[in-house]
Short mmCIF file of C-alpha atoms in Angstrom, two decimals:
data_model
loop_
_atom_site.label_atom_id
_atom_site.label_comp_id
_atom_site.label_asym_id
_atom_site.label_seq_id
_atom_site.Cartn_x
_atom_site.Cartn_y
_atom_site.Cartn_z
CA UNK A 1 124.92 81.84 95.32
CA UNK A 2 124.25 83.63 92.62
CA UNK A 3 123.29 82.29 89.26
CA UNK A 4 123.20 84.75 86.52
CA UNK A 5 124.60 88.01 85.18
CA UNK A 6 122.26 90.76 83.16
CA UNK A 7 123.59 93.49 81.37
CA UNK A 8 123.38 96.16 81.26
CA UNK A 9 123.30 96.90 84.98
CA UNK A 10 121.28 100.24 84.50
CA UNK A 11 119.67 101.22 81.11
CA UNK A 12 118.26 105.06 80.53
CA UNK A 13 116.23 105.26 77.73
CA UNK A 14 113.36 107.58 76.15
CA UNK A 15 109.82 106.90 75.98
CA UNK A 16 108.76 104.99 72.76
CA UNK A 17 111.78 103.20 72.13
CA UNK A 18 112.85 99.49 72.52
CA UNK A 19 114.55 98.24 76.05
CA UNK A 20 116.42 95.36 75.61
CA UNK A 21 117.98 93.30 78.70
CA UNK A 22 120.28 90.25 78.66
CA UNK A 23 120.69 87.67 81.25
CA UNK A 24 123.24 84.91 81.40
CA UNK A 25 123.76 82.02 83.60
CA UNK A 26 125.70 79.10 84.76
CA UNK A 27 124.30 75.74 85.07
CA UNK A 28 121.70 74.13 83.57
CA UNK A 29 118.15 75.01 83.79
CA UNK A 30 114.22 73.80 84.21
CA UNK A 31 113.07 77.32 82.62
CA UNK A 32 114.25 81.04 83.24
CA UNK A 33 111.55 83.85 84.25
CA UNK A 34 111.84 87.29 84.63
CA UNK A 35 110.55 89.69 87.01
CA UNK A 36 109.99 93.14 87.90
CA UNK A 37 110.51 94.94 90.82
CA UNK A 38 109.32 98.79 91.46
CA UNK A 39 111.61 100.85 94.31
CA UNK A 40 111.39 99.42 97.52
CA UNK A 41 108.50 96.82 96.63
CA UNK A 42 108.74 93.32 96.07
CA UNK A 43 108.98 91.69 92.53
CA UNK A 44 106.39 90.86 89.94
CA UNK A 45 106.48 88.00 87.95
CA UNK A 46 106.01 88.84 84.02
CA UNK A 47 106.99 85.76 81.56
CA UNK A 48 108.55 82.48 81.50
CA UNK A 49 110.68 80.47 79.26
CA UNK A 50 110.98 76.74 79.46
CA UNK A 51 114.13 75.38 78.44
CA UNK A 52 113.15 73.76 75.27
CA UNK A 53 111.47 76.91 74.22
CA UNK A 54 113.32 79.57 72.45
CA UNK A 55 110.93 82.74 72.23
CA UNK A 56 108.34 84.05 73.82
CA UNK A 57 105.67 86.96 73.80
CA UNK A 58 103.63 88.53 75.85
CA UNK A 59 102.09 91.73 75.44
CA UNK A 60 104.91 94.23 74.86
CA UNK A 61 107.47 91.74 76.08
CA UNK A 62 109.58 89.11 73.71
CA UNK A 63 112.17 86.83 76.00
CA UNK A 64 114.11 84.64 73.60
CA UNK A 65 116.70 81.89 75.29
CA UNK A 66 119.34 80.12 74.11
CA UNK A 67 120.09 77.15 75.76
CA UNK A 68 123.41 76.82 74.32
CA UNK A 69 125.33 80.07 74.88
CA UNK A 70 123.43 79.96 78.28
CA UNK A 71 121.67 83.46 78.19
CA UNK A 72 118.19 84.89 77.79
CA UNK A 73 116.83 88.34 76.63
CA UNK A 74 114.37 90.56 77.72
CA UNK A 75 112.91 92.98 74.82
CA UNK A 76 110.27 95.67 76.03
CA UNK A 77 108.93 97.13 72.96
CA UNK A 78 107.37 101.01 72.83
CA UNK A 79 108.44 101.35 76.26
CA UNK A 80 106.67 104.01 78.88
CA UNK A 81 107.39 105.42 81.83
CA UNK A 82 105.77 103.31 83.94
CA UNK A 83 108.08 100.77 82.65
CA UNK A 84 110.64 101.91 84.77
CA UNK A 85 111.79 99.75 87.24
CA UNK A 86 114.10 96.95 88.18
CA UNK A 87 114.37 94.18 85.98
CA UNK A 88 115.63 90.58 87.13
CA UNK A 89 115.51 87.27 85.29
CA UNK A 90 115.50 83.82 87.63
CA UNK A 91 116.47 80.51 87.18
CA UNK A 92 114.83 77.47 88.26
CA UNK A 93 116.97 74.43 87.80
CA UNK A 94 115.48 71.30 89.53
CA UNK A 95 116.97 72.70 92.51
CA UNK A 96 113.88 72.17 94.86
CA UNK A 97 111.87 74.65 93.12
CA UNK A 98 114.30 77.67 94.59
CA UNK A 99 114.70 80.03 92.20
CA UNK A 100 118.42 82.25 92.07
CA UNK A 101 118.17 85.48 90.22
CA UNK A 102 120.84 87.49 88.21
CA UNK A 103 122.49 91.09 89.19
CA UNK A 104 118.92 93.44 87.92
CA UNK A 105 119.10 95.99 85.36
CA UNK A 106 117.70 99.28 86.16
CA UNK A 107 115.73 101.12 83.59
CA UNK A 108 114.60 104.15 83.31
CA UNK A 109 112.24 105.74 80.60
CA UNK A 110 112.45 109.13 80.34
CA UNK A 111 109.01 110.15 79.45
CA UNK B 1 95.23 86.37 91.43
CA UNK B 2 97.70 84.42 94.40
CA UNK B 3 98.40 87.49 96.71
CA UNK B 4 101.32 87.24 99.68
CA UNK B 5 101.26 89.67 102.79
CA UNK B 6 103.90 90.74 104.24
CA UNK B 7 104.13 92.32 107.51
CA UNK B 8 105.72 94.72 108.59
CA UNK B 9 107.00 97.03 105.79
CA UNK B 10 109.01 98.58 107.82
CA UNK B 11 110.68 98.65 111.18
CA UNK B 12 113.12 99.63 112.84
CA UNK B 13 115.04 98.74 115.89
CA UNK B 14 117.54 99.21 118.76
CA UNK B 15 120.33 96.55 117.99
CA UNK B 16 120.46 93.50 120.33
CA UNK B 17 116.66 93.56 119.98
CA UNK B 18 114.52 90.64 117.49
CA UNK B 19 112.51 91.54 115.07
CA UNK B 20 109.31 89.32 113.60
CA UNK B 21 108.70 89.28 109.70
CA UNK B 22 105.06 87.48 109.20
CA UNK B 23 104.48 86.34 105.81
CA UNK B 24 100.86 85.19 104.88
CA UNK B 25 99.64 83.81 101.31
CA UNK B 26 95.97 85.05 101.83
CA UNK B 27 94.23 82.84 99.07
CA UNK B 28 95.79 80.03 98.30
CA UNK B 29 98.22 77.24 100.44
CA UNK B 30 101.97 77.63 100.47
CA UNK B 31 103.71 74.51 101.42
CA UNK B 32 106.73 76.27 100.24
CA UNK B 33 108.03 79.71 101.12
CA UNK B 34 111.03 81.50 100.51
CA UNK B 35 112.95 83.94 102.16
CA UNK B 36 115.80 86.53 100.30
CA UNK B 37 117.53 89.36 101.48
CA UNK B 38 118.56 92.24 99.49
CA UNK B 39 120.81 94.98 99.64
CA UNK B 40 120.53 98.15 98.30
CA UNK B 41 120.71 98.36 93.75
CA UNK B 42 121.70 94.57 94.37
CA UNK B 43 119.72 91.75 93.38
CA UNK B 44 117.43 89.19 95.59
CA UNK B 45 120.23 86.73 98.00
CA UNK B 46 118.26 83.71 98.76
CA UNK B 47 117.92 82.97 102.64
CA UNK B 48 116.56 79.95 103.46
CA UNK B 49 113.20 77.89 102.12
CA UNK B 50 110.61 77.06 104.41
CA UNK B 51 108.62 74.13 104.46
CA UNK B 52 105.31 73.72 106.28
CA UNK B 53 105.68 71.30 109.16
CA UNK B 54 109.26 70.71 108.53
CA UNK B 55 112.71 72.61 109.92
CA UNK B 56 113.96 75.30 106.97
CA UNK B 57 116.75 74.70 104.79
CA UNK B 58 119.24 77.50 105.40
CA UNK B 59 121.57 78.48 102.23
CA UNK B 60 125.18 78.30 102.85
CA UNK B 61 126.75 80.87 105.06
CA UNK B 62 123.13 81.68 106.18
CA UNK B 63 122.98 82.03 109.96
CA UNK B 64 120.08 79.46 111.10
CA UNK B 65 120.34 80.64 114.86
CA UNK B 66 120.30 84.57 114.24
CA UNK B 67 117.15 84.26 111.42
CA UNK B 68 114.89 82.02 113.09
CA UNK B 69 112.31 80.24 110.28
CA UNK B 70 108.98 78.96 111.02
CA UNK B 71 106.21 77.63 108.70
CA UNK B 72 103.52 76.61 111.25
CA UNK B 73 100.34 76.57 108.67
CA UNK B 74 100.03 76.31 104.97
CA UNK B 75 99.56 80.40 104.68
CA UNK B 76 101.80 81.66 107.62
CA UNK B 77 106.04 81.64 107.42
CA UNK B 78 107.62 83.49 110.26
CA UNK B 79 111.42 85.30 110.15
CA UNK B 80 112.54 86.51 113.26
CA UNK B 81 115.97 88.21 113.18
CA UNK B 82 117.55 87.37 116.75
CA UNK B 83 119.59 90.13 118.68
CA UNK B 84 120.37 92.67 116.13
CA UNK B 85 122.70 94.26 114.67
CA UNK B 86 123.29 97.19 111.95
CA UNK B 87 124.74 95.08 109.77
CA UNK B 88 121.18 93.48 109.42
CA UNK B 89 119.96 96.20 108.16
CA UNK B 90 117.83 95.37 104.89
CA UNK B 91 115.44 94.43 102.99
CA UNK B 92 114.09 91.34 103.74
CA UNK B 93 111.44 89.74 100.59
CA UNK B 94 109.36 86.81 101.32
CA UNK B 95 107.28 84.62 98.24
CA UNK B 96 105.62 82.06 97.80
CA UNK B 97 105.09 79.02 95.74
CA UNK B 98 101.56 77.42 94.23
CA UNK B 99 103.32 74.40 93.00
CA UNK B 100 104.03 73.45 89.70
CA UNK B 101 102.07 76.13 88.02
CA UNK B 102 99.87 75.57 84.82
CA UNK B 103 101.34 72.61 83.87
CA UNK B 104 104.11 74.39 82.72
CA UNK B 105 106.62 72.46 85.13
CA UNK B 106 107.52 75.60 86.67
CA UNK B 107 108.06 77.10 89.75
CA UNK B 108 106.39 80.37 89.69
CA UNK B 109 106.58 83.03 93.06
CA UNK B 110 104.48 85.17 94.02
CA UNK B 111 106.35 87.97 96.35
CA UNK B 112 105.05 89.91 99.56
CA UNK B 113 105.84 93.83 99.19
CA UNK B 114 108.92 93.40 101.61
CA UNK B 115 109.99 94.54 104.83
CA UNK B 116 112.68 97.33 105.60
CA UNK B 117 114.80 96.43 108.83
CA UNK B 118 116.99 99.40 109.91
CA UNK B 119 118.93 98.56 112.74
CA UNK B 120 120.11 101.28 114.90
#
């Protein structure tokens, strides 16, 4: 079954500007990761979040999480268009290591 | 960095016909695989994990006699779809785990490139 819920389900933006991608879930969780997956291919892992962690960086990416409203964002920062792709956050929550992923938003940046 | 093969990318087949998905972590040991489907602008629908040595656990509503799971070695899981059909059409993602990775507690996958099952 599926675990979480992003929004927005597709996201069009221009080159340079700020992407922003929000992922919520049900039950409680070991940590939340997101992904990225080009057309077609399979899916690239990009960051993790432990649960008892509430932001994160890494590179042009910032995932914050908050434990308590259940939901985690994604922030790509001077986006390009090779940033465009599907983007899908996963949690892990002690379930045998099995991770369950949300819906995907699909950006686009518009070069 | 951990890299998992997946082969083939694509087929396709006459319906009432199986179809073998190989799935191959080429430099490192995966006790653990998983297997998702995915339909088209949808997100990943977990299958089944496969353990090495062991019988898969099959998600609920997941078919275990029409997609056959086996995990003979450390670096090889198997998914054979048996006799069929169009509505099996997909795309059908296999990863991999490392374990518990960095000491972070967490149980990160690495994913093959997929493989695209039209059948006709």
């Amino acid at each position: 079954s599926q675990q979480g819920e992003e929004d927005p389900q597709a996201l069009s933006i221009q080159e340079g500007e700020n992407a922003t991608m929000n992922c919520s879930y049900k039950t409680s969780i070991n940590n939340l990761q997101w992904y990225r997956q080009n057309s077609g291919r399979g899916l690239v892992h990009l960051i993790l979040i432990r649960s008892n962690e509430r932001e994160k960086h890494s590179g042009r990416l910032r995932v914050t999480l908050d434990t308590s409203k259940k939901s985690s964002s994604l922030l790509i920062t001077a986006s390009r268009a090779a940033d465009t792709a599907s983007y899908f956050c996963a949690t892990d929550g002690w379930q045998g290591g099995k991770l369950i992923f949300g819906q995907g938003t699909e950006l686009s940046v518009k070069p | 960095g951990a890299v998992v093969s997946q082969h083939p990318s694509w087929v396709i087949c006459k319906s009432g016909t199986s179809v073998k998905i190989e799935c191959r972590s080429l430099d490192f040991q995966a006790t653990t695989m998983f297997w998702y489907r995915q339909f088209p602008k949808q997100s990943l629908m977990l299958m089944a994990t496969s353990n090495e040595g062991s019988k898969a656990t099959y998600e609920q509503g997941v078919e275990k006699d029409k997609f056959l799971i086996n995990h003979a070695s450390l670096t090889l899981s198997t998914l054979t779809v048996t006799s069929a059909h169009p509505e099996d059409s997909s795309f059908y993602i296999c990863s991999a785990s490392q374990g518990l990775a960095g000491g972070s507690g967490a149980n990160v996958l690495t994913f093959g490139a997929g493989s695209r099952l039209t059948v006709l």
